[in-house]
One Martini backbone bead per residue (centre of mass of N, CA, C, O) as a GRO file, in nm:
protein
  278
    1MET     BB    1   5.396   5.965  -1.643
    2PRO     BB    2   5.195   5.716  -1.591
    3PRO     BB    3   4.974   5.551  -1.720
    4TRP     BB    4   4.629   5.517  -1.646
    5SER     BB    5   4.619   5.210  -1.594
    6ALA     BB    6   4.844   5.240  -1.338
    7LEU     BB    7   4.631   5.433  -1.168
    8GLU     BB    8   4.371   5.258  -1.279
    9PRO     BB    9   4.204   4.977  -1.255
   10PRO     BB   10   4.040   4.788  -1.399
   11ALA     BB   11   3.751   4.682  -1.486
   12ALA     BB   12   3.523   4.455  -1.392
   13PRO     BB   13   3.385   4.225  -1.525
   14GLU     BB   14   3.086   4.100  -1.637
   15VAL     BB   15   2.829   3.921  -1.507
   16PRO     BB   16   2.641   3.684  -1.629
   17ALA     BB   17   2.307   3.656  -1.630
   18SER     BB   18   2.355   3.343  -1.715
   19SER     BB   19   2.477   3.010  -1.738
   20GLU     BB   20   2.488   2.971  -2.048
   21LEU     BB   21   2.768   3.188  -2.056
   22VAL     BB   22   2.966   3.055  -1.905
   23PRO     BB   23   3.274   2.967  -1.931
   24ALA     BB   24   3.483   2.787  -1.959
   25PRO     BB   25   3.753   2.708  -1.790
   26ALA     BB   26   3.984   2.782  -1.979
   27GLU     BB   27   3.857   3.052  -2.055
   28VAL     BB   28   3.882   3.184  -1.778
   29LEU     BB   29   4.163   3.183  -1.745
   30ALA     BB   30   4.233   3.334  -1.964
   31ALA     BB   31   4.087   3.618  -1.911
   32ALA     BB   32   4.222   3.654  -1.622
   33ALA     BB   33   4.518   3.677  -1.736
   34ALA     BB   34   4.463   3.924  -1.944
   35LEU     BB   35   4.391   4.137  -1.686
   36VAL     BB   36   4.664   4.069  -1.639
   37ALA     BB   37   4.935   4.232  -1.684
   38PRO     BB   38   5.267   4.286  -1.688
   39SER     BB   39   5.277   4.577  -1.574
   40VAL     BB   40   5.047   4.487  -1.319
   41ARG     BB   41   5.103   4.229  -1.159
   42ARG     BB   42   5.249   4.359  -0.904
   43ARG     BB   43   4.988   4.468  -0.819
   44PRO     BB   44   4.758   4.399  -0.586
   45GLY     BB   45   4.483   4.508  -0.684
   46VAL     BB   46   4.469   4.374  -0.942
   47LEU     BB   47   4.490   4.072  -0.856
   48ALA     BB   48   4.215   4.101  -0.651
   49MET     BB   49   4.013   4.144  -0.871
   50ALA     BB   50   4.083   3.875  -1.032
   51CYS     BB   51   4.022   3.709  -0.815
   52LEU     BB   52   3.733   3.770  -0.780
   53ALA     BB   53   3.630   3.714  -1.074
   54LEU     BB   54   3.708   3.424  -1.079
   55THR     BB   55   3.529   3.341  -0.827
   56VAL     BB   56   3.261   3.401  -0.919
   57VAL     BB   57   3.260   3.238  -1.185
   58GLY     BB   58   3.310   2.952  -1.029
   59CYS     BB   59   3.033   2.960  -0.851
   60LEU     BB   60   2.843   2.977  -1.124
   61VAL     BB   61   2.919   2.726  -1.204
   62ALA     BB   62   2.837   2.529  -0.952
   63ALA     BB   63   2.555   2.611  -0.958
   64ALA     BB   64   2.475   2.526  -1.232
   65ALA     BB   65   2.580   2.220  -1.187
   66ALA     BB   66   2.357   2.197  -0.912
   67GLY     BB   67   2.115   2.216  -1.098
   68GLU     BB   68   2.127   2.001  -1.310
   69ALA     BB   69   2.145   1.784  -1.071
   70ALA     BB   70   1.848   1.850  -0.957
   71HIS     BB   71   1.700   1.805  -1.242
   72ALA     BB   72   1.727   1.548  -1.277
   73ALA     BB   73   1.598   1.419  -1.022
   74LEU     BB   74   1.328   1.537  -1.060
   75THR     BB   75   1.303   1.372  -1.353
   76ARG     BB   76   1.344   1.086  -1.273
   77LYS     BB   77   1.258   0.798  -1.339
   78PRO     BB   78   1.109   0.544  -1.201
   79THR     BB   79   1.158   0.226  -1.098
   80ALA     BB   80   1.039  -0.084  -1.098
   81ALA     BB   81   1.088  -0.126  -0.782
   82GLN     BB   82   0.968   0.147  -0.677
   83ARG     BB   83   0.684   0.083  -0.791
   84SER     BB   84   0.642  -0.206  -0.646
   85ALA     BB   85   0.676  -0.088  -0.354
   86ALA     BB   86   0.470   0.107  -0.359
   87ALA     BB   87   0.214  -0.075  -0.406
   88ALA     BB   88   0.256  -0.261  -0.150
   89ALA     BB   89   0.220  -0.026   0.057
   90ALA     BB   90  -0.088   0.020  -0.050
   91VAL     BB   91  -0.197  -0.274   0.015
   92ALA     BB   92  -0.095  -0.243   0.339
   93ARG     BB   93  -0.292   0.002   0.397
   94ARG     BB   94  -0.606  -0.103   0.327
   95TRP     BB   95  -0.744  -0.158   0.615
   96ARG     BB   96  -0.712   0.166   0.690
   97SER     BB   97  -0.796   0.341   0.418
   98TRP     BB   98  -1.033   0.185   0.399
   99PRO     BB   99  -1.347   0.181   0.385
  100ALA     BB  100  -1.567  -0.065   0.510
  101GLY     BB  101  -1.757  -0.048   0.247
  102ARG     BB  102  -1.494  -0.139   0.085
  103ILE     BB  103  -1.430  -0.430   0.199
  104PHE     BB  104  -1.739  -0.453   0.259
  105PRO     BB  105  -1.983  -0.467   0.084
  106ALA     BB  106  -2.345  -0.484   0.059
  107THR     BB  107  -2.305  -0.677  -0.172
  108LEU     BB  108  -2.263  -1.056  -0.298
  109PRO     BB  109  -2.189  -1.280  -0.493
  110TYR     BB  110  -2.327  -1.605  -0.573
  111ARG     BB  111  -2.358  -1.940  -0.641
  112THR     BB  112  -2.484  -2.224  -0.681
  113VAL     BB  113  -2.623  -2.558  -0.800
  114LEU     BB  114  -2.835  -2.526  -1.000
  115PRO     BB  115  -2.724  -2.275  -1.152
  116THR     BB  116  -2.719  -1.962  -0.986
  117THR     BB  117  -2.734  -1.630  -0.915
  118GLU     BB  118  -2.705  -1.449  -0.585
  119THR     BB  119  -2.742  -1.234  -0.315
  120ALA     BB  120  -2.567  -1.102  -0.060
  121SER     BB  121  -2.627  -0.926   0.261
  122ARG     BB  122  -2.545  -0.691   0.438
  123ILE     BB  123  -2.573  -0.624   0.798
  124GLY     BB  124  -2.236  -0.600   0.968
  125ILE     BB  125  -2.021  -0.458   1.124
  126SER     BB  126  -1.743  -0.443   1.320
  127PRO     BB  127  -1.565  -0.225   1.518
  128ALA     BB  128  -1.346  -0.409   1.587
  129ASP     BB  129  -0.987  -0.516   1.553
  130SER     BB  130  -0.892  -0.811   1.695
  131CYS     BB  131  -0.717  -1.073   1.653
  132THR     BB  132  -0.808  -1.231   1.915
  133VAL     BB  133  -1.107  -1.183   1.892
  134ALA     BB  134  -1.159  -1.325   1.606
  135VAL     BB  135  -1.020  -1.572   1.722
  136ASP     BB  136  -0.968  -1.872   1.846
  137ALA     BB  137  -0.787  -2.098   2.030
  138THR     BB  138  -0.674  -2.219   1.717
  139LEU     BB  139  -0.535  -1.937   1.631
  140ARG     BB  140  -0.408  -1.724   1.801
  141LEU     BB  141  -0.111  -1.817   1.838
  142LEU     BB  142  -0.061  -1.795   1.492
  143ALA     BB  143  -0.152  -1.473   1.486
  144VAL     BB  144   0.105  -1.391   1.699
  145ARG     BB  145   0.340  -1.526   1.536
  146GLN     BB  146   0.234  -1.344   1.251
  147HIS     BB  147   0.146  -1.054   1.349
  148CYS     BB  148  -0.129  -0.962   1.369
  149LEU     BB  149  -0.269  -0.631   1.303
  150ALA     BB  150  -0.578  -0.736   1.212
  151ALA     BB  151  -0.953  -0.825   1.212
  152LEU     BB  152  -1.178  -0.800   1.003
  153ARG     BB  153  -1.599  -0.798   0.999
  154ALA     BB  154  -1.838  -0.945   0.855
  155THR     BB  155  -2.176  -0.993   0.803
  156TYR     BB  156  -2.405  -1.231   0.605
  157VAL     BB  157  -2.696  -1.289   0.408
  158ASP     BB  158  -2.875  -1.443   0.198
  159GLU     BB  159  -3.125  -1.440  -0.020
  160LEU     BB  160  -3.311  -1.661   0.204
  161GLN     BB  161  -3.266  -1.604   0.486
  162GLY     BB  162  -3.100  -1.892   0.629
  163VAL     BB  163  -2.780  -1.778   0.598
  164VAL     BB  164  -2.471  -1.707   0.758
  165TYR     BB  165  -2.201  -1.488   0.758
  166THR     BB  166  -1.866  -1.461   0.842
  167VAL     BB  167  -1.619  -1.231   0.725
  168GLY     BB  168  -1.244  -1.218   0.789
  169VAL     BB  169  -1.009  -0.992   0.781
  170LEU     BB  170  -0.644  -1.053   0.788
  171ALA     BB  171  -0.355  -0.836   0.874
  172PHE     BB  172  -0.002  -0.827   0.782
  173PRO     BB  173   0.278  -0.687   0.731
  174GLY     BB  174   0.296  -0.921   0.498
  175ALA     BB  175   0.315  -1.194   0.277
  176GLY     BB  176   0.528  -1.391   0.446
  177ARG     BB  177   0.294  -1.384   0.704
  178ALA     BB  178   0.035  -1.483   0.534
  179ALA     BB  179   0.170  -1.780   0.449
  180SER     BB  180   0.245  -1.874   0.729
  181PHE     BB  181  -0.051  -1.871   0.829
  182LEU     BB  182  -0.186  -2.042   0.611
  183ALA     BB  183   0.022  -2.303   0.659
  184GLY     BB  184  -0.076  -2.323   1.002
  185LEU     BB  185  -0.313  -2.443   0.899
  186PRO     BB  186  -0.538  -2.693   0.891
  187ALA     BB  187  -0.578  -2.912   0.663
  188ASP     BB  188  -0.895  -2.888   0.725
  189ARG     BB  189  -1.053  -2.612   0.612
  190ASN     BB  190  -1.349  -2.669   0.585
  191ASN     BB  191  -1.347  -2.747   0.948
  192ILE     BB  192  -1.238  -2.497   1.100
  193SER     BB  193  -1.222  -2.336   1.404
  194GLY     BB  194  -1.144  -1.981   1.376
  195LEU     BB  195  -1.369  -1.800   1.339
  196ARG     BB  196  -1.580  -1.572   1.471
  197ALA     BB  197  -1.873  -1.492   1.516
  198LEU     BB  198  -2.160  -1.258   1.446
  199ALA     BB  199  -2.403  -1.085   1.623
  200PHE     BB  200  -2.726  -0.975   1.505
  201PRO     BB  201  -2.992  -0.845   1.473
  202GLY     BB  202  -3.216  -1.123   1.339
  203THR     BB  203  -2.988  -1.326   1.452
  204ALA     BB  204  -2.789  -1.621   1.522
  205SER     BB  205  -2.485  -1.624   1.454
  206GLY     BB  206  -2.324  -1.670   1.747
  207ARG     BB  207  -2.444  -1.993   1.731
  208PHE     BB  208  -2.182  -2.177   1.570
  209THR     BB  209  -2.092  -2.424   1.755
  210ASP     BB  210  -2.207  -2.660   1.480
  211ALA     BB  211  -2.099  -2.531   1.234
  212ALA     BB  212  -2.014  -2.462   0.949
  213ARG     BB  213  -1.638  -2.420   0.856
  214GLN     BB  214  -1.475  -2.180   0.667
  215ALA     BB  215  -1.139  -2.140   0.493
  216ALA     BB  216  -1.028  -1.865   0.290
  217THR     BB  217  -0.771  -1.780   0.100
  218ALA     BB  218  -0.542  -1.608  -0.005
  219SER     BB  219  -0.323  -1.463  -0.159
  220ARG     BB  220   0.011  -1.485  -0.146
  221GLU     BB  221   0.047  -1.168  -0.281
  222GLY     BB  222  -0.065  -1.092   0.014
  223PRO     BB  223  -0.139  -0.944   0.366
  224PHE     BB  224  -0.411  -1.159   0.346
  225VAL     BB  225  -0.650  -1.296   0.533
  226VAL     BB  226  -0.926  -1.519   0.481
  227LEU     BB  227  -1.227  -1.576   0.692
  228THR     BB  228  -1.485  -1.818   0.752
  229VAL     BB  229  -1.862  -1.856   0.877
  230ALA     BB  230  -2.111  -2.051   0.885
  231GLY     BB  231  -2.493  -2.094   0.907
  232TYR     BB  232  -2.770  -2.065   1.024
  233ALA     BB  233  -3.010  -1.815   1.105
  234ASP     BB  234  -3.137  -1.978   1.362
  235GLY     BB  235  -2.910  -2.185   1.510
  236ARG     BB  236  -2.896  -2.426   1.384
  237PRO     BB  237  -2.710  -2.668   1.336
  238ALA     BB  238  -2.542  -2.846   1.098
  239ALA     BB  239  -2.669  -3.145   1.219
  240PHE     BB  240  -2.983  -3.129   1.199
  241THR     BB  241  -2.938  -3.317   0.950
  242GLN     BB  242  -2.844  -3.627   0.859
  243GLU     BB  243  -2.787  -3.460   0.609
  244ARG     BB  244  -2.531  -3.368   0.434
  245ARG     BB  245  -2.513  -2.997   0.340
  246SER     BB  246  -2.281  -2.835   0.218
  247SER     BB  247  -2.369  -2.650   0.007
  248VAL     BB  248  -2.521  -2.440   0.172
  249PHE     BB  249  -2.199  -2.334   0.281
  250ALA     BB  250  -2.007  -2.280  -0.024
  251PRO     BB  251  -2.049  -1.964  -0.050
  252ALA     BB  252  -1.805  -1.878   0.140
  253VAL     BB  253  -1.571  -1.882  -0.057
  254GLN     BB  254  -1.714  -1.685  -0.293
  255LEU     BB  255  -1.698  -1.439  -0.057
  256ALA     BB  256  -1.408  -1.435  -0.002
  257ALA     BB  257  -1.310  -1.407  -0.305
  258GLU     BB  258  -1.451  -1.112  -0.333
  259ILE     BB  259  -1.288  -0.958  -0.110
  260ILE     BB  260  -0.964  -1.041  -0.159
  261GLY     BB  261  -0.929  -0.915  -0.444
  262PRO     BB  262  -0.912  -0.619  -0.394
  263LEU     BB  263  -0.703  -0.606  -0.175
  264ASN     BB  264  -0.472  -0.749  -0.370
  265THR     BB  265  -0.475  -0.549  -0.600
  266ALA     BB  266  -0.280  -0.384  -0.786
  267PRO     BB  267  -0.199  -0.060  -0.834
  268THR     BB  268  -0.196   0.233  -1.012
  269VAL     BB  269   0.142   0.383  -1.049
  270ASN     BB  270   0.192   0.754  -0.972
  271CYS     BB  271   0.424   0.956  -0.923
  272THR     BB  272   0.283   1.253  -0.997
  273ARG     BB  273   0.148   1.199  -0.712
  274ARG     BB  274   0.121   1.267  -0.373
  275GLU     BB  275   0.022   0.990  -0.263
  276TRP     BB  276   0.296   0.924  -0.400
  277SER     BB  277   0.605   0.719  -0.296
  278CYS     BB  278   0.873   0.719  -0.577
   0.00000   0.00000   0.00000
């Protein structure tokens, strides 16, 4: 009678519970070869069991390798380029993601020629955001050519309530478009009539037809350009007096700088938080 091992194939080897116990490929081959003794290699059942055991172990090795690769991808730190791209995307979204009251704070500081520090107070924010409505004919074509996305406007009154300022934030697809719009402005940017003023109850800011107009530009590193227009609160023309008093409207540039600074400041990127994509 043939030995017992010839009548019944040996039991399949136990599969390790953890990928750490899976033998190296060379050891796996050696173990599989040992299972098939010379006296039983010709029996199909034994060969099938050996092949099945080898297949299972091979799949476990592949799964363990794939798991390690996935874990490495998830724990890999973002590159400097990825962080920079995430920061730029966050800045470009601010005209939509920030509340209007954050873009246009309730008060803004400015310095006078004395010199003293005074405060301009916000009196209204326009609900419209059309670029072609916010600027007049002198800049409309330029805004369209550079793909202006939106134009947000608010009006402030100075501390003595004698001068009003309309500040407009023009948003572009990127810093390059903003810079091109900036380069296309008239050479004398302190006297252009580009931004349309806003009229609110208690002011005559909508009648700036002959007022001093100033354009304050954004940082070339951001996708925004800020334009300002200033005039007397009672609607008098800027040339009402024979003496030129440009210093009265000079804070317009300072207010624009106060608005554009936070908008163009790069945020701190934290790729571990859900709101970041990097």
